[in-house]
């Protein structure tokens, strides 16, 4: 049986710390799953992955994002269905987080702490990719 993956998109959202200028990565906490992950979500019908990634970041974190390089695409099963999530590096712009039913908390953490806090190992790999993309010439 060849199931078409559920298309989704998201960002590894980052900013420079307002305190010390160090790199910080934004993680979202989803109470439904009690997990920490990168902002992401299913695409709407006929929605472009880039538009979906930007929409999901804004819906889940309250921040706008400027997309950088595309990172790895994650392939996994969720609720018994294959899922395919395209990720980009996203620099946080203006915004303010307001808790909602989907995401009740966000954290801005240095990359090493973000890797430790993320629930899924595949999400920690995306932090490594973000760092590599930001240090690339």
Short mmCIF file of N, CA and C in Angstrom, two decimals:
data_model
loop_
_atom_site.label_atom_id
_atom_site.label_comp_id
_atom_site.label_asym_id
_atom_site.label_seq_id
_atom_site.Cartn_x
_atom_site.Cartn_y
_atom_site.Cartn_z
N UNK A 1 0.86 -1.19 0.00
CA UNK A 1 0.00 0.00 0.00
C UNK A 1 0.90 1.24 0.00
N UNK A 2 0.70 2.09 -0.98
CA UNK A 2 1.52 3.29 -1.11
C UNK A 2 0.73 4.50 -0.60
N UNK A 3 0.98 4.86 0.64
CA UNK A 3 0.28 6.01 1.22
C UNK A 3 1.03 7.29 0.89
N UNK A 4 0.31 8.29 0.46
CA UNK A 4 0.92 9.60 0.21
C UNK A 4 1.20 10.27 1.55
N UNK A 5 2.43 10.75 1.75
CA UNK A 5 2.73 11.40 3.03
C UNK A 5 1.91 12.68 3.22
N UNK A 6 1.60 12.96 4.47
CA UNK A 6 0.93 14.21 4.83
C UNK A 6 1.99 15.31 4.70
N UNK A 7 1.77 16.31 3.83
CA UNK A 7 2.79 17.37 3.67
C UNK A 7 2.71 18.40 4.79
N UNK A 8 3.89 18.75 5.30
CA UNK A 8 3.97 19.73 6.38
C UNK A 8 5.25 20.55 6.18
N UNK A 9 5.35 21.66 6.91
CA UNK A 9 6.53 22.51 6.80
C UNK A 9 6.73 23.26 8.11
N UNK A 10 7.98 23.66 8.33
CA UNK A 10 8.29 24.41 9.54
C UNK A 10 9.67 25.03 9.47
N UNK A 11 10.08 25.62 10.58
CA UNK A 11 11.37 26.31 10.64
C UNK A 11 12.12 25.95 11.91
N UNK A 12 13.43 26.02 11.80
CA UNK A 12 14.27 26.08 12.98
C UNK A 12 14.44 27.59 13.18
N UNK A 13 13.63 28.14 14.07
CA UNK A 13 13.55 29.59 14.27
C UNK A 13 14.68 30.03 15.20
N UNK A 14 15.40 31.07 14.78
CA UNK A 14 16.54 31.53 15.58
C UNK A 14 16.57 33.05 15.66
N UNK A 15 17.31 33.54 16.63
CA UNK A 15 17.52 34.98 16.80
C UNK A 15 18.83 35.18 17.56
N UNK A 16 19.25 36.42 17.61
CA UNK A 16 20.37 36.82 18.46
C UNK A 16 19.79 37.22 19.81
N UNK A 17 20.37 36.72 20.88
CA UNK A 17 19.86 37.01 22.21
C UNK A 17 19.85 38.51 22.48
N UNK A 18 18.73 39.03 23.02
CA UNK A 18 18.69 40.45 23.38
C UNK A 18 19.63 40.75 24.56
N UNK A 19 20.08 39.72 25.27
CA UNK A 19 20.95 39.91 26.44
C UNK A 19 22.42 39.96 26.04
N UNK A 20 22.90 38.88 25.37
CA UNK A 20 24.34 38.80 25.09
C UNK A 20 24.69 38.66 23.61
N UNK A 21 23.69 38.67 22.73
CA UNK A 21 23.97 38.57 21.30
C UNK A 21 24.25 37.15 20.82
N UNK A 22 24.21 36.18 21.74
CA UNK A 22 24.44 34.78 21.36
C UNK A 22 23.26 34.22 20.58
N UNK A 23 23.50 33.14 19.86
CA UNK A 23 22.46 32.52 19.06
C UNK A 23 21.46 31.80 19.97
N UNK A 24 20.17 31.98 19.70
CA UNK A 24 19.11 31.28 20.42
C UNK A 24 18.16 30.63 19.42
N UNK A 25 17.68 29.44 19.78
CA UNK A 25 16.74 28.69 18.95
C UNK A 25 15.41 28.64 19.69
N UNK A 26 14.32 28.83 18.95
CA UNK A 26 12.98 28.82 19.55
C UNK A 26 12.38 27.42 19.49
N UNK A 27 11.97 26.91 20.65
CA UNK A 27 11.27 25.63 20.72
C UNK A 27 9.84 25.88 21.18
N UNK A 28 8.92 25.06 20.66
CA UNK A 28 7.51 25.17 21.06
C UNK A 28 7.10 23.94 21.85
N UNK A 29 6.29 24.16 22.87
CA UNK A 29 5.75 23.06 23.67
C UNK A 29 4.29 22.85 23.28
N UNK A 30 3.99 21.61 22.86
CA UNK A 30 2.63 21.27 22.46
C UNK A 30 1.99 20.43 23.57
N UNK A 31 1.01 20.99 24.28
CA UNK A 31 0.41 20.27 25.40
C UNK A 31 -0.27 18.96 24.98
N UNK A 32 -0.81 18.92 23.75
CA UNK A 32 -1.50 17.71 23.27
C UNK A 32 -0.56 16.51 23.28
N UNK A 33 0.72 16.75 22.95
CA UNK A 33 1.71 15.67 22.89
C UNK A 33 2.71 15.75 24.04
N UNK A 34 2.66 16.83 24.81
CA UNK A 34 3.64 17.12 25.86
C UNK A 34 5.06 16.94 25.33
N UNK A 35 5.34 17.60 24.23
CA UNK A 35 6.68 17.52 23.64
C UNK A 35 7.22 18.90 23.30
N UNK A 36 8.52 18.94 23.08
CA UNK A 36 9.20 20.16 22.63
C UNK A 36 9.69 19.91 21.21
N UNK A 37 9.37 20.83 20.31
CA UNK A 37 9.75 20.66 18.91
C UNK A 37 9.96 22.03 18.26
N UNK A 38 10.30 21.97 16.98
CA UNK A 38 10.39 23.19 16.18
C UNK A 38 8.97 23.53 15.69
N UNK A 39 8.69 24.82 15.48
CA UNK A 39 7.36 25.17 14.95
C UNK A 39 7.17 24.57 13.56
N UNK A 40 6.06 23.86 13.39
CA UNK A 40 5.76 23.20 12.12
C UNK A 40 4.30 22.82 12.10
N UNK A 41 3.81 22.47 10.91
CA UNK A 41 2.42 22.01 10.82
C UNK A 41 2.07 21.59 9.42
N UNK A 42 0.89 20.98 9.32
CA UNK A 42 0.40 20.50 8.03
C UNK A 42 0.12 21.67 7.10
N UNK A 43 0.37 21.42 5.82
CA UNK A 43 0.05 22.43 4.81
C UNK A 43 -1.45 22.41 4.53
N UNK A 44 -1.97 23.59 4.21
CA UNK A 44 -3.37 23.67 3.78
C UNK A 44 -3.43 23.21 2.32
N UNK A 45 -4.60 22.88 1.85
CA UNK A 45 -4.77 22.42 0.47
C UNK A 45 -4.18 23.44 -0.51
N UNK A 46 -3.32 22.97 -1.40
CA UNK A 46 -2.66 23.80 -2.42
C UNK A 46 -1.74 24.88 -1.86
N UNK A 47 -1.37 24.77 -0.59
CA UNK A 47 -0.47 25.76 0.01
C UNK A 47 0.98 25.40 -0.32
N UNK A 48 1.74 26.40 -0.69
CA UNK A 48 3.17 26.23 -0.95
C UNK A 48 3.89 25.96 0.37
N UNK A 49 4.92 25.11 0.34
CA UNK A 49 5.64 24.75 1.57
C UNK A 49 6.26 25.97 2.25
N UNK A 50 6.80 26.91 1.47
CA UNK A 50 7.40 28.12 2.06
C UNK A 50 6.33 28.93 2.78
N UNK A 51 5.19 29.14 2.14
CA UNK A 51 4.10 29.89 2.76
C UNK A 51 3.61 29.17 4.01
N UNK A 52 3.53 27.84 3.94
CA UNK A 52 3.08 27.06 5.09
C UNK A 52 4.04 27.16 6.25
N UNK A 53 5.34 27.11 5.96
CA UNK A 53 6.35 27.22 7.03
C UNK A 53 6.22 28.57 7.73
N UNK A 54 6.10 29.64 6.95
CA UNK A 54 5.98 30.98 7.54
C UNK A 54 4.69 31.12 8.33
N UNK A 55 3.59 30.58 7.82
CA UNK A 55 2.30 30.65 8.52
C UNK A 55 2.36 29.89 9.84
N UNK A 56 2.91 28.67 9.80
CA UNK A 56 2.98 27.87 11.01
C UNK A 56 3.85 28.54 12.09
N UNK A 57 4.98 29.10 11.68
CA UNK A 57 5.84 29.79 12.65
C UNK A 57 5.07 30.92 13.32
N UNK A 58 4.37 31.72 12.51
CA UNK A 58 3.63 32.84 13.08
C UNK A 58 2.48 32.36 13.97
N UNK A 59 1.75 31.32 13.53
CA UNK A 59 0.64 30.80 14.34
C UNK A 59 1.12 30.23 15.66
N UNK A 60 2.24 29.50 15.63
CA UNK A 60 2.69 28.79 16.83
C UNK A 60 3.55 29.64 17.77
N UNK A 61 4.28 30.62 17.23
CA UNK A 61 5.19 31.41 18.07
C UNK A 61 4.80 32.88 18.20
N UNK A 62 4.01 33.39 17.26
CA UNK A 62 3.68 34.80 17.26
C UNK A 62 4.71 35.66 16.55
N UNK A 63 5.78 35.02 16.02
CA UNK A 63 6.86 35.76 15.36
C UNK A 63 6.82 35.58 13.85
N UNK A 64 7.20 36.63 13.16
CA UNK A 64 7.43 36.50 11.72
C UNK A 64 8.82 35.89 11.55
N UNK A 65 9.11 35.39 10.35
CA UNK A 65 10.42 34.79 10.10
C UNK A 65 10.90 35.15 8.71
N UNK A 66 12.20 35.30 8.57
CA UNK A 66 12.84 35.47 7.26
C UNK A 66 13.54 34.15 6.98
N UNK A 67 13.11 33.47 5.93
CA UNK A 67 13.67 32.16 5.65
C UNK A 67 15.08 32.24 5.10
N UNK A 68 15.91 31.33 5.60
CA UNK A 68 17.27 31.17 5.09
C UNK A 68 17.33 29.89 4.29
N UNK A 69 18.40 29.13 4.46
CA UNK A 69 18.57 27.93 3.65
C UNK A 69 17.60 26.83 4.07
N UNK A 70 17.27 25.98 3.09
CA UNK A 70 16.42 24.84 3.39
C UNK A 70 17.27 23.78 4.09
N UNK A 71 16.69 23.18 5.13
CA UNK A 71 17.36 22.14 5.90
C UNK A 71 16.79 20.79 5.47
N UNK A 72 17.14 19.73 6.18
CA UNK A 72 16.64 18.40 5.84
C UNK A 72 15.13 18.31 5.93
N UNK A 73 14.60 17.39 5.14
CA UNK A 73 13.18 17.06 5.22
C UNK A 73 13.04 15.85 6.12
N UNK A 74 12.15 15.94 7.09
CA UNK A 74 11.92 14.83 8.02
C UNK A 74 10.82 13.92 7.47
N UNK A 75 11.05 12.62 7.57
CA UNK A 75 10.06 11.61 7.15
C UNK A 75 9.80 10.72 8.36
N UNK A 76 8.55 10.64 8.78
CA UNK A 76 8.22 9.78 9.92
C UNK A 76 6.72 9.49 9.91
N UNK A 77 6.30 8.62 10.80
CA UNK A 77 4.88 8.29 10.92
C UNK A 77 4.29 9.04 12.10
N UNK A 78 3.10 9.61 11.89
CA UNK A 78 2.35 10.28 12.94
C UNK A 78 0.91 9.80 12.84
N UNK A 79 0.39 9.30 13.93
CA UNK A 79 -0.98 8.77 13.94
C UNK A 79 -1.20 7.73 12.85
N UNK A 80 -0.17 6.88 12.63
CA UNK A 80 -0.29 5.80 11.67
C UNK A 80 -0.17 6.20 10.21
N UNK A 81 0.12 7.46 9.95
CA UNK A 81 0.27 7.93 8.56
C UNK A 81 1.65 8.49 8.34
N UNK A 82 2.20 8.28 7.11
CA UNK A 82 3.50 8.88 6.84
C UNK A 82 3.38 10.40 6.76
N UNK A 83 4.39 11.07 7.28
CA UNK A 83 4.41 12.53 7.28
C UNK A 83 5.74 12.98 6.70
N UNK A 84 5.71 14.07 5.96
CA UNK A 84 6.92 14.64 5.36
C UNK A 84 6.95 16.12 5.71
N UNK A 85 7.97 16.52 6.49
CA UNK A 85 8.06 17.92 6.95
C UNK A 85 9.30 18.56 6.35
N UNK A 86 9.09 19.59 5.53
CA UNK A 86 10.21 20.38 4.99
C UNK A 86 10.54 21.48 5.99
N UNK A 87 11.84 21.65 6.25
CA UNK A 87 12.29 22.66 7.22
C UNK A 87 13.21 23.68 6.57
N UNK A 88 13.15 24.89 7.09
CA UNK A 88 14.07 25.95 6.71
C UNK A 88 14.68 26.56 7.97
N UNK A 89 15.84 27.16 7.81
CA UNK A 89 16.36 28.05 8.84
C UNK A 89 15.50 29.31 8.75
N UNK A 90 15.04 29.82 9.88
CA UNK A 90 14.20 31.01 9.87
C UNK A 90 14.66 31.99 10.93
N UNK A 91 15.07 33.19 10.48
CA UNK A 91 15.47 34.21 11.45
C UNK A 91 14.23 34.93 11.95
N UNK A 92 14.07 34.96 13.27
CA UNK A 92 12.89 35.58 13.87
C UNK A 92 12.87 37.08 13.60
N UNK A 93 11.69 37.56 13.28
CA UNK A 93 11.48 39.00 13.10
C UNK A 93 10.66 39.53 14.27
N UNK A 94 9.74 40.43 13.95
CA UNK A 94 8.89 41.02 14.98
C UNK A 94 7.89 39.99 15.48
N UNK A 95 7.51 40.14 16.73
CA UNK A 95 6.46 39.28 17.22
C UNK A 95 6.39 39.24 18.73
N UNK A 96 5.35 38.54 19.19
CA UNK A 96 5.13 38.36 20.62
C UNK A 96 4.33 37.08 20.79
N UNK A 97 4.78 36.21 21.68
CA UNK A 97 4.10 34.93 21.88
C UNK A 97 2.88 35.08 22.77
N UNK A 98 1.78 34.46 22.32
CA UNK A 98 0.57 34.36 23.13
C UNK A 98 0.20 32.89 23.19
N UNK A 99 0.11 32.31 24.39
CA UNK A 99 -0.25 30.89 24.49
C UNK A 99 -1.59 30.61 23.81
N UNK A 100 -1.70 29.44 23.19
CA UNK A 100 -2.94 29.03 22.54
C UNK A 100 -3.16 27.53 22.75
N UNK A 101 -4.23 26.99 22.16
CA UNK A 101 -4.55 25.57 22.40
C UNK A 101 -3.50 24.62 21.82
N UNK A 102 -2.79 25.07 20.77
CA UNK A 102 -1.80 24.21 20.12
C UNK A 102 -0.43 24.28 20.80
N UNK A 103 -0.03 25.50 21.18
CA UNK A 103 1.28 25.73 21.80
C UNK A 103 1.07 26.57 23.06
N UNK A 104 1.46 25.99 24.21
CA UNK A 104 1.24 26.72 25.45
C UNK A 104 2.48 27.45 25.97
N UNK A 105 3.66 27.07 25.44
CA UNK A 105 4.90 27.73 25.87
C UNK A 105 5.91 27.71 24.73
N UNK A 106 6.77 28.72 24.72
CA UNK A 106 7.94 28.68 23.84
C UNK A 106 9.17 28.97 24.70
N UNK A 107 10.30 28.50 24.25
CA UNK A 107 11.57 28.79 24.92
C UNK A 107 12.58 29.23 23.87
N UNK A 108 13.37 30.23 24.21
CA UNK A 108 14.52 30.64 23.41
C UNK A 108 15.75 30.11 24.13
N UNK A 109 16.45 29.15 23.51
CA UNK A 109 17.58 28.51 24.17
C UNK A 109 18.83 28.53 23.30
N UNK A 110 20.02 28.56 23.94
CA UNK A 110 21.25 28.38 23.16
C UNK A 110 21.20 27.01 22.49
N UNK A 111 21.86 26.85 21.34
CA UNK A 111 21.78 25.59 20.59
C UNK A 111 22.03 24.33 21.42
N UNK A 112 23.02 24.34 22.31
CA UNK A 112 23.31 23.13 23.08
C UNK A 112 22.14 22.75 23.99
N UNK A 113 21.52 23.74 24.61
CA UNK A 113 20.36 23.46 25.47
C UNK A 113 19.14 23.07 24.65
N UNK A 114 19.00 23.68 23.48
CA UNK A 114 17.87 23.34 22.60
C UNK A 114 17.95 21.88 22.18
N UNK A 115 19.16 21.42 21.81
CA UNK A 115 19.33 20.02 21.41
C UNK A 115 18.91 19.07 22.54
N UNK A 116 19.26 19.42 23.78
CA UNK A 116 18.92 18.57 24.93
C UNK A 116 17.42 18.58 25.23
N UNK A 117 16.76 19.70 25.01
CA UNK A 117 15.34 19.85 25.37
C UNK A 117 14.41 19.22 24.34
N UNK A 118 14.83 19.19 23.07
CA UNK A 118 13.97 18.65 22.01
C UNK A 118 13.61 17.19 22.30
N UNK A 119 12.36 16.85 22.07
CA UNK A 119 11.87 15.50 22.35
C UNK A 119 12.41 14.48 21.34
N UNK A 120 12.42 14.83 20.05
CA UNK A 120 12.83 13.90 18.99
C UNK A 120 14.28 14.12 18.59
N UNK A 121 15.09 13.05 18.53
CA UNK A 121 16.49 13.20 18.09
C UNK A 121 16.62 13.84 16.71
N UNK A 122 15.66 13.55 15.80
CA UNK A 122 15.75 14.15 14.45
C UNK A 122 15.67 15.67 14.52
N UNK A 123 14.96 16.21 15.53
CA UNK A 123 14.88 17.67 15.67
C UNK A 123 16.20 18.26 16.14
N UNK A 124 16.94 17.50 16.96
CA UNK A 124 18.26 17.97 17.41
C UNK A 124 19.22 18.06 16.23
N UNK A 125 19.12 17.12 15.28
CA UNK A 125 19.96 17.17 14.08
C UNK A 125 19.73 18.46 13.30
N UNK A 126 18.49 18.93 13.30
CA UNK A 126 18.17 20.17 12.58
C UNK A 126 18.88 21.37 13.20
N UNK A 127 19.10 21.34 14.50
CA UNK A 127 19.85 22.42 15.16
C UNK A 127 21.29 22.42 14.63
N UNK A 128 21.87 21.23 14.48
CA UNK A 128 23.23 21.13 13.91
C UNK A 128 23.26 21.69 12.50
N UNK A 129 22.24 21.36 11.71
CA UNK A 129 22.17 21.87 10.33
C UNK A 129 22.04 23.39 10.31
N UNK A 130 21.25 23.93 11.24
CA UNK A 130 21.10 25.38 11.33
C UNK A 130 22.46 26.03 11.56
N UNK A 131 23.19 25.51 12.54
CA UNK A 131 24.51 26.07 12.87
C UNK A 131 25.46 26.01 11.67
N UNK A 132 25.43 24.89 10.96
CA UNK A 132 26.28 24.74 9.77
C UNK A 132 25.88 25.74 8.68
N UNK A 133 24.56 25.96 8.53
CA UNK A 133 24.09 26.88 7.48
C UNK A 133 24.46 28.33 7.82
N UNK A 134 24.45 28.66 9.11
CA UNK A 134 24.78 30.04 9.52
C UNK A 134 26.27 30.32 9.45
N UNK A 135 27.08 29.27 9.58
CA UNK A 135 28.53 29.48 9.55
C UNK A 135 29.11 29.29 8.16
N UNK A 136 28.26 28.85 7.21
CA UNK A 136 28.74 28.64 5.83
C UNK A 136 29.10 29.99 5.22
N UNK A 137 30.13 30.02 4.38
CA UNK A 137 30.54 31.29 3.78
C UNK A 137 29.48 31.88 2.87
#
